[in-house]
PDB file of C-alpha atoms in Angstrom:
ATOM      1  CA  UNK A   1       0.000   0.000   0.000  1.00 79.00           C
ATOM      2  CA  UNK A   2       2.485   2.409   1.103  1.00 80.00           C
ATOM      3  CA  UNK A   3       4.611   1.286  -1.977  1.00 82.00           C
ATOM      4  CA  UNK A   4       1.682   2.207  -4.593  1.00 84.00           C
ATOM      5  CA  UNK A   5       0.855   5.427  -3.024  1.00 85.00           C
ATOM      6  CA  UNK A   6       4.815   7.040  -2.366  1.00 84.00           C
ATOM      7  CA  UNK A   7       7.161   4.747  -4.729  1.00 85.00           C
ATOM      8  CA  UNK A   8       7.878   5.584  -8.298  1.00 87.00           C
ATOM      9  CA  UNK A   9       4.679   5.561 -10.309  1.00 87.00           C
ATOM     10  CA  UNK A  10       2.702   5.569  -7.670  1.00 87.00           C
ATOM     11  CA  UNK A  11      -0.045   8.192  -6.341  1.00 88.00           C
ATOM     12  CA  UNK A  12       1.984  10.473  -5.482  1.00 88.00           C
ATOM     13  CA  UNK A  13       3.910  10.850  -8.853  1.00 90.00           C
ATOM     14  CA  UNK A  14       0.821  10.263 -11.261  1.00 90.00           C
ATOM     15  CA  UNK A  15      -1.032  13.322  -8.812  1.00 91.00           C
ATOM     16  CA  UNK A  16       1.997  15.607  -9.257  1.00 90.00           C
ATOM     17  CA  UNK A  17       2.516  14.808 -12.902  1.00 92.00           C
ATOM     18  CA  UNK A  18      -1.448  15.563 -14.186  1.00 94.00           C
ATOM     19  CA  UNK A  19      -1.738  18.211 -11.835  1.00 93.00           C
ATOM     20  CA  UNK A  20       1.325  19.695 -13.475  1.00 92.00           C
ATOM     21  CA  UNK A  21      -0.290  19.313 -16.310  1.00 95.00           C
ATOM     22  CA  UNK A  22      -3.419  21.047 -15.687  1.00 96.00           C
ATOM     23  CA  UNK A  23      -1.875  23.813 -14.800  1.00 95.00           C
ATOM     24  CA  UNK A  24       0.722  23.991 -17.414  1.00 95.00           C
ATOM     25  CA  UNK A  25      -3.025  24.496 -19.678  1.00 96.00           C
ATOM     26  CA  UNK A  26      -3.875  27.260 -17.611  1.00 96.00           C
ATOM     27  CA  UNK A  27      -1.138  29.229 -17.272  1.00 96.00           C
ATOM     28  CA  UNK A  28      -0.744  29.492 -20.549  1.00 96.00           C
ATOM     29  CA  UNK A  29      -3.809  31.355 -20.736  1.00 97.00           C
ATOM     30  CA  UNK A  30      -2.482  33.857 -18.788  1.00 97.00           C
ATOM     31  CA  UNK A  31      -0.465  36.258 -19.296  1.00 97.00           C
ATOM     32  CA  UNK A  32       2.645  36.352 -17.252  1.00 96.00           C
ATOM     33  CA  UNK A  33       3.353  39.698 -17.401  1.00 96.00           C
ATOM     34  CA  UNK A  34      -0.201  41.010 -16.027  1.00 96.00           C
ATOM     35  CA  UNK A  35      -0.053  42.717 -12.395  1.00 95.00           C
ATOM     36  CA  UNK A  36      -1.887  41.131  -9.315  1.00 94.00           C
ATOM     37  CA  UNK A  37      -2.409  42.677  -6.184  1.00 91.00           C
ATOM     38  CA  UNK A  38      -2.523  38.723  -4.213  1.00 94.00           C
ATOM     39  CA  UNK A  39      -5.589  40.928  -1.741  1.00 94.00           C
ATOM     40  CA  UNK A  40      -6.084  37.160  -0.450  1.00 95.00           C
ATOM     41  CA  UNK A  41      -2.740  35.601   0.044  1.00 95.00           C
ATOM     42  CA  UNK A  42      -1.767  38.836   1.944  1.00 93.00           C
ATOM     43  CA  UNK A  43      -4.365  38.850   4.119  1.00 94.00           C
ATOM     44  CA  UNK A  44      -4.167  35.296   4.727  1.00 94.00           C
ATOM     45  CA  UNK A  45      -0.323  35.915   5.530  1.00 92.00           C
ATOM     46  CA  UNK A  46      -1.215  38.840   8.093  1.00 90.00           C
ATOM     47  CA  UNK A  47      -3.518  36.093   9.714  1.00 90.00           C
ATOM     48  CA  UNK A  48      -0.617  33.240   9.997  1.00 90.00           C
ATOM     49  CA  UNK A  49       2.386  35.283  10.765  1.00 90.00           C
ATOM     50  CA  UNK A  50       1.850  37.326  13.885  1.00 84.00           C
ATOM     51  CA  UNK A  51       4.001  40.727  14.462  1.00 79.00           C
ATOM     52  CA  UNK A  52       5.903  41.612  17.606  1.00 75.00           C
ATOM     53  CA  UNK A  53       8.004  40.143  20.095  1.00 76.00           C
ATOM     54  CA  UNK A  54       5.766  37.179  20.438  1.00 71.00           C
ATOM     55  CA  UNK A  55       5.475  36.846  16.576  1.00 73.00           C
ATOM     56  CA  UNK A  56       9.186  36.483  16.338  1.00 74.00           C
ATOM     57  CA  UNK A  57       8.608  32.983  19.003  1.00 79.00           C
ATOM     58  CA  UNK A  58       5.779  31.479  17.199  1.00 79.00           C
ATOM     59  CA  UNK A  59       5.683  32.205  13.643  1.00 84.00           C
ATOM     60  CA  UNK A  60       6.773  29.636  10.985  1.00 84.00           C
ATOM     61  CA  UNK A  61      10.443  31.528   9.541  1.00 86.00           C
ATOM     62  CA  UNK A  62       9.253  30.301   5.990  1.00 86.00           C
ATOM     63  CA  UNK A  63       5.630  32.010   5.950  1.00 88.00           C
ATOM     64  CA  UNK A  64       7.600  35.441   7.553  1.00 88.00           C
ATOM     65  CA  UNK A  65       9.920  35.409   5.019  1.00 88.00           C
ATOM     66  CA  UNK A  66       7.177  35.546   2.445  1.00 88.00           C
ATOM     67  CA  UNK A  67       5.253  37.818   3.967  1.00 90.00           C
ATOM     68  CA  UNK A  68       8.480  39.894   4.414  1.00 89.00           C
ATOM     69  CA  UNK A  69       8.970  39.344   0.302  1.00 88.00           C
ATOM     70  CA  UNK A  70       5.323  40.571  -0.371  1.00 89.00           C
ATOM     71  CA  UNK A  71       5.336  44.026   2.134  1.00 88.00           C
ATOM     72  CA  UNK A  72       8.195  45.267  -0.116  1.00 89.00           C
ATOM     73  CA  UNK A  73       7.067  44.600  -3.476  1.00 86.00           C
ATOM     74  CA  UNK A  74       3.383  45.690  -3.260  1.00 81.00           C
ATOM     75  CA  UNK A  75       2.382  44.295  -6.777  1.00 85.00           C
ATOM     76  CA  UNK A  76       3.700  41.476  -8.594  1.00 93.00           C
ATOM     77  CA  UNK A  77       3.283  39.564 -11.893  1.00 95.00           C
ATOM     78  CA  UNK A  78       1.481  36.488 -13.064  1.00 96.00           C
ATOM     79  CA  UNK A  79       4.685  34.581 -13.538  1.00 95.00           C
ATOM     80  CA  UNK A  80       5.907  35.062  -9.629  1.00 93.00           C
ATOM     81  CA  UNK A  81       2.208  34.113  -8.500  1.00 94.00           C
ATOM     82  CA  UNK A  82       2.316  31.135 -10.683  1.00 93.00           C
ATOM     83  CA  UNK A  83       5.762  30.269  -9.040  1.00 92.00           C
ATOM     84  CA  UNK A  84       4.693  31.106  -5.744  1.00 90.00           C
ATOM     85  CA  UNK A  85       2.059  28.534  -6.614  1.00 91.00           C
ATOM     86  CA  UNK A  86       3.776  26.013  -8.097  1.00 90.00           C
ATOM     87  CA  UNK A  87       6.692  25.678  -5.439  1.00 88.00           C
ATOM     88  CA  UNK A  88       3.206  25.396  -2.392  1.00 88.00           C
ATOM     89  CA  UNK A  89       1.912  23.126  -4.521  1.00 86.00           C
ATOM     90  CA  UNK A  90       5.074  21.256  -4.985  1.00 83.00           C
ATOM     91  CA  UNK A  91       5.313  20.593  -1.118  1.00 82.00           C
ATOM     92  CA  UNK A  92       1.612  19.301  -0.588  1.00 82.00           C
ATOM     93  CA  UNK A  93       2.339  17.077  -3.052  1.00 76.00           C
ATOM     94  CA  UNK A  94       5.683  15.866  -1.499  1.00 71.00           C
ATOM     95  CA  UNK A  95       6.335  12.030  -2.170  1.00 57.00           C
ATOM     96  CA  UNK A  96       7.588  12.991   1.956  1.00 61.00           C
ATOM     97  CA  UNK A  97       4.306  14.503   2.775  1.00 52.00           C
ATOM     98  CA  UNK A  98       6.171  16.650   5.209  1.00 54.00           C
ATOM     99  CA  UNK A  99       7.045  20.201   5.305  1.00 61.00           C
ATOM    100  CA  UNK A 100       9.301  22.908   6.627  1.00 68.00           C
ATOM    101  CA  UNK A 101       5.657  24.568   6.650  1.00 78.00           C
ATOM    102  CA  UNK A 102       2.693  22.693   8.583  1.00 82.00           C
ATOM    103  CA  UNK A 103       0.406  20.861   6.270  1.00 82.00           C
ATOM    104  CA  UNK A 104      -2.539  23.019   7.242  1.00 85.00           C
ATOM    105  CA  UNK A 105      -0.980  26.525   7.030  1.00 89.00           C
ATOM    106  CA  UNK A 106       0.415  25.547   3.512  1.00 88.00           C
ATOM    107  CA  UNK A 107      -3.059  24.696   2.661  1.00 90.00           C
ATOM    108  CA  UNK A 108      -4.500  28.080   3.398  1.00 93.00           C
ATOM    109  CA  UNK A 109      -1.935  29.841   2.019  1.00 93.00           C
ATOM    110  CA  UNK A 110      -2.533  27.922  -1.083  1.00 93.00           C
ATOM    111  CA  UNK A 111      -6.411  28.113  -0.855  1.00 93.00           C
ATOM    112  CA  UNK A 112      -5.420  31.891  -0.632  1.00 95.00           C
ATOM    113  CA  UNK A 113      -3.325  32.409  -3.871  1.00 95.00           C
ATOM    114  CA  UNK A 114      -5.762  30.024  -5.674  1.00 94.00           C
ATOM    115  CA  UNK A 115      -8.541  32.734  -5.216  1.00 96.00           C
ATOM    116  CA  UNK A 116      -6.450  35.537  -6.231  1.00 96.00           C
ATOM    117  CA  UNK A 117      -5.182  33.508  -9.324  1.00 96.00           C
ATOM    118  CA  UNK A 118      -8.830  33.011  -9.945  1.00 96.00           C
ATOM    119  CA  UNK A 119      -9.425  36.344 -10.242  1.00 96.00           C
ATOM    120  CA  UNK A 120      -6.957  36.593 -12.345  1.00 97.00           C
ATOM    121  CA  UNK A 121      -8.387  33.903 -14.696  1.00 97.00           C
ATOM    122  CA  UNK A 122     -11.931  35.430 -14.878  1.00 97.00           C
ATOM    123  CA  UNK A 123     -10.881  38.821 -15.910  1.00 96.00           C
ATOM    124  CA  UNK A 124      -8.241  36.763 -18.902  1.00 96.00           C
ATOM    125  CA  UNK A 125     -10.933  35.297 -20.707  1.00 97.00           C
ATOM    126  CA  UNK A 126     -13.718  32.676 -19.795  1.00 97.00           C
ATOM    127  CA  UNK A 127     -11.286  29.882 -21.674  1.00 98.00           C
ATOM    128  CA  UNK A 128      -8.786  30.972 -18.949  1.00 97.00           C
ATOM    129  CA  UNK A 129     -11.049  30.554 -16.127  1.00 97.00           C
ATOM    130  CA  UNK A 130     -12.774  27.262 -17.401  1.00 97.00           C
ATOM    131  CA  UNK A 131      -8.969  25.915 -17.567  1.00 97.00           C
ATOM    132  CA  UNK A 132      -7.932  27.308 -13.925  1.00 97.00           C
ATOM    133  CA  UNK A 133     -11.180  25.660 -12.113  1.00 97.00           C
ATOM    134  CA  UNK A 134     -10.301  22.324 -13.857  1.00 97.00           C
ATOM    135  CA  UNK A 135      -6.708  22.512 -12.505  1.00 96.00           C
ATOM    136  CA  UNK A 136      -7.980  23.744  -9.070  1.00 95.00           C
ATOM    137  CA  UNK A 137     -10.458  20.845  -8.712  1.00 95.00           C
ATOM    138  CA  UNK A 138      -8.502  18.062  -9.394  1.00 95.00           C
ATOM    139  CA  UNK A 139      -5.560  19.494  -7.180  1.00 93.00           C
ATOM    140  CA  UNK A 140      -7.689  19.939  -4.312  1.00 91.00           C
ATOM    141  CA  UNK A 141      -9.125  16.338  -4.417  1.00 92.00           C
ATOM    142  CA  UNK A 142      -6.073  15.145  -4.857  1.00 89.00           C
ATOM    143  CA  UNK A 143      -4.770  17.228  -1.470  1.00 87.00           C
ATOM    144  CA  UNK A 144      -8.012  16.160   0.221  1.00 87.00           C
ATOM    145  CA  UNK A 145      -7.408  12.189  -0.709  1.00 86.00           C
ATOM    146  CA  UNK A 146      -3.970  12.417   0.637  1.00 84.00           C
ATOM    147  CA  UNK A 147      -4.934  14.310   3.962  1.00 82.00           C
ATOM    148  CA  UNK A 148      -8.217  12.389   4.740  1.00 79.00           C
ATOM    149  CA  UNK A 149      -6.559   8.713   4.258  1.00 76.00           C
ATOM    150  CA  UNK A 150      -3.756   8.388   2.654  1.00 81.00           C
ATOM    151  CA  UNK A 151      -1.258  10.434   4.990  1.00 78.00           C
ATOM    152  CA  UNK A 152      -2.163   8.232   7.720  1.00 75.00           C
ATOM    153  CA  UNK A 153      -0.889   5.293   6.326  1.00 76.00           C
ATOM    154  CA  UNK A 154       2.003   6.169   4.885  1.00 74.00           C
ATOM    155  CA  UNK A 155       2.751   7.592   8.506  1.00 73.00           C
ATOM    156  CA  UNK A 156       2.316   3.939   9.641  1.00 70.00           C
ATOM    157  CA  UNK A 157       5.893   2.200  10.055  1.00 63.00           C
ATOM    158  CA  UNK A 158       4.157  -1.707  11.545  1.00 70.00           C
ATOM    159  CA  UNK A 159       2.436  -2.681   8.564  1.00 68.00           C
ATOM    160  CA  UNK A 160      -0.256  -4.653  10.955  1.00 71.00           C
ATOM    161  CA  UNK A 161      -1.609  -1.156  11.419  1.00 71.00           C
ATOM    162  CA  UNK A 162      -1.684  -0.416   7.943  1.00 69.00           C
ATOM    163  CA  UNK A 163      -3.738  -3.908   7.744  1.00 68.00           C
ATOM    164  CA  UNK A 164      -5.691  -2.698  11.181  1.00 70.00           C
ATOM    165  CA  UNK A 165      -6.740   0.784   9.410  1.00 65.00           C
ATOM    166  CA  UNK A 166      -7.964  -0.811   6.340  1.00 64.00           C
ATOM    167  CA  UNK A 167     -10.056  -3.837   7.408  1.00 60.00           C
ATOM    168  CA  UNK A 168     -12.093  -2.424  10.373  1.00 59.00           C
ATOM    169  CA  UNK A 169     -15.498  -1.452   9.294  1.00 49.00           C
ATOM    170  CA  UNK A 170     -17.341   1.647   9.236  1.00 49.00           C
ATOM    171  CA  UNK A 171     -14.178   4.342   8.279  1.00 55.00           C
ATOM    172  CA  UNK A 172     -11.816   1.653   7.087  1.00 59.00           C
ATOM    173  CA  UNK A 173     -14.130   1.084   3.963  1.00 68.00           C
ATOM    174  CA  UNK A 174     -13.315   4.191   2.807  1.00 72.00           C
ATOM    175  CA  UNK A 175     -10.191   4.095   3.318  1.00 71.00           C
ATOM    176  CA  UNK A 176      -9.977   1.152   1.291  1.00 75.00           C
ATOM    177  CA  UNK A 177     -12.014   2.276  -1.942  1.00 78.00           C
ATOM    178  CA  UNK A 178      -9.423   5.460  -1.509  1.00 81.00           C
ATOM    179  CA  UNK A 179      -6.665   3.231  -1.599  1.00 80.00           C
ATOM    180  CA  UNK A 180      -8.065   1.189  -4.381  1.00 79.00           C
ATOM    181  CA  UNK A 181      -9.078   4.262  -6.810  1.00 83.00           C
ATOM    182  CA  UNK A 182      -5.467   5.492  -5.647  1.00 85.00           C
ATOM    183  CA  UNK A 183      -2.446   2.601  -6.218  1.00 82.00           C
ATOM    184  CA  UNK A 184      -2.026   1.072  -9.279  1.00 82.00           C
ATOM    185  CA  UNK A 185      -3.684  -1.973 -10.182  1.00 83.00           C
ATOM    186  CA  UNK A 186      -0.755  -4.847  -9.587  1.00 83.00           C
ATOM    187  CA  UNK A 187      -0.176  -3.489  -6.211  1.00 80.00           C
ATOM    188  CA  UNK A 188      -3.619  -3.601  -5.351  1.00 77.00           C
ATOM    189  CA  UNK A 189      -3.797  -6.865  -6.555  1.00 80.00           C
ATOM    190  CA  UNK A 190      -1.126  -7.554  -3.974  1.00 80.00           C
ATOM    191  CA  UNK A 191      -2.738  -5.814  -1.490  1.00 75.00           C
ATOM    192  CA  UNK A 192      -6.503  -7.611  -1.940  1.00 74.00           C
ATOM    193  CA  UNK A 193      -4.999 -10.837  -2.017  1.00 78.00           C
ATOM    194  CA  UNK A 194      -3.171 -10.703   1.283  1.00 74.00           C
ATOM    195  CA  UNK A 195      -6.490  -8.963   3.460  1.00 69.00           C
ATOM    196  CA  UNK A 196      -8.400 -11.672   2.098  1.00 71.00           C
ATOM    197  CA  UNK A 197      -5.675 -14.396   3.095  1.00 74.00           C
ATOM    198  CA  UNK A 198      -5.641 -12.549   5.967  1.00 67.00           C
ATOM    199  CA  UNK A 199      -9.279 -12.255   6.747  1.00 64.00           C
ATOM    200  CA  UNK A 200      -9.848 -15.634   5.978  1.00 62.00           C
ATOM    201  CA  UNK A 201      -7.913 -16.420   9.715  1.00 59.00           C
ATOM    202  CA  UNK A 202     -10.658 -14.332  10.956  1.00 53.00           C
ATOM    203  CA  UNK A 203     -12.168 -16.144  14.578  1.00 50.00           C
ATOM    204  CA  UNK A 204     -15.556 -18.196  14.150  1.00 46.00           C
ATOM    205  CA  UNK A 205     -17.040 -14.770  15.607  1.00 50.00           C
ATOM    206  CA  UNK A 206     -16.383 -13.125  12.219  1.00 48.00           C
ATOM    207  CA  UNK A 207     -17.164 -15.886  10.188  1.00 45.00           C
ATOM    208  CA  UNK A 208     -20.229 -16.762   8.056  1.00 43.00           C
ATOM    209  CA  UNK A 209     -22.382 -19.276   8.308  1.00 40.00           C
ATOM    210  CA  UNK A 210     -20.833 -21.804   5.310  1.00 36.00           C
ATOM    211  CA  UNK A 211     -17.185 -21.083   7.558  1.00 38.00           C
ATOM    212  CA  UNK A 212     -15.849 -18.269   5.248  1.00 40.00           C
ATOM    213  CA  UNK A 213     -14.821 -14.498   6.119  1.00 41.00           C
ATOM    214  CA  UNK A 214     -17.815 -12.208   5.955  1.00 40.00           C
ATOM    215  CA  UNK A 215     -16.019  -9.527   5.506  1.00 40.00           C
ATOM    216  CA  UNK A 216     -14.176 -11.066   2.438  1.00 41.00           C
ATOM    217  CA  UNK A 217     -16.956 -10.121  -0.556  1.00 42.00           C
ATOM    218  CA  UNK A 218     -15.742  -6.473   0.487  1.00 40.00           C
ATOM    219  CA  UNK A 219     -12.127  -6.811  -1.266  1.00 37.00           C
TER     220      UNK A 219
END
């Protein structure tokens, strides 16, 4: 599981690589050169990165140093946005999933520069702002996927968790169509042939009534 979703070819790549490019499509209806204000990531900024002594303690050095890099250049151009956007995205889609930035900050930030790159794409030219919501979309159901189930497991080092997270009921069967819309298909082959094996030394408790898993018609 944690092979298929953080090893070559696996989710992890294939999100980054369409995501890139989706917004490769965009941006090139864009001109880089056009001026944006980024209202939304600076407010967003003034919200994460406090000032004052107490600021200097608890905000996160990366975020400050943006914020610092935005206060002196009050407008900027598409193409810095874009990179701006490109190098956030670039972490939230880390094959690591871990960040000199916290996940959830990163996310806002991002949410934040999305709306002002919006903007951006609405005034362009309706073909520009179809092309932006289609990139947006897919990367923030990809960044969803990976922060509602798939960052826990790859967190997992015992694999018997990994096993434990995706064969309980209730939560665990989404966790295990998310895993099986997310790895490719020989490693969940793998992966449906051992929970069955596995199930299948399941106590009489859990079996069925002809002596077989009843669990197992779910893989």
């Amino acid at each position: 599981v944690q092979k298929g979703i953080t090893g070559p070819g696996g989710f992890m790549d294939r999100f980054r690589q369409n995501s890139s490019v989706l917004w490769n499509k965009s941006d090139s209806l864009i001109d880089n050169t056009l001026p944006m204000p980024l209202a939304a990531t600076r407010t967003k900024l003034n919200e994460l990165v406090q000032s004052g002594s107490m600021g200097q303690i608890l905000n996160n050095p990366k975020l400050a140093q943006i914020k610092d890099v935005l206060e002196q250049t009050p407008q900027v151009d598409y193409a810095t946005a874009r990179a701006l956007r490109s190098s956030i995205g670039q972490k939230l889609a880390s094959n690591d999933l871990a960040s000199d930035i916290p996940r959830a900050e990163l996310k806002q930030i991002y949410g934040a520069l999305s709306n002002d790159i919006k903007e951006l794409a609405a005034n362009s030219s309706p073909e520009a702002l179809k092309a932006f919501e289609r990139a947006n979309a897919f990367t923030r159901t990809g960044h969803e996927r990976i922060d509602d189930h798939l960052q826990r497991i790859v967190n997992q080092v015992n694999p018997d968790k990994v096993f434990a997270d995706l064969s309980r009921g209730g939560e665990g069967i989404k966790a295990i169509q998310t895993v099986k819309k997310s790895i490719p298909k020989e490693d969940w082959e793998v992966v449906a042939a051992n929970v069955v094996r596995r199930l299948g030394r399941s106590t009489a408790g859990q079996q069925n009534a002809v002596g077989e898993n009843a669990l197992g018609d779910s893989f």
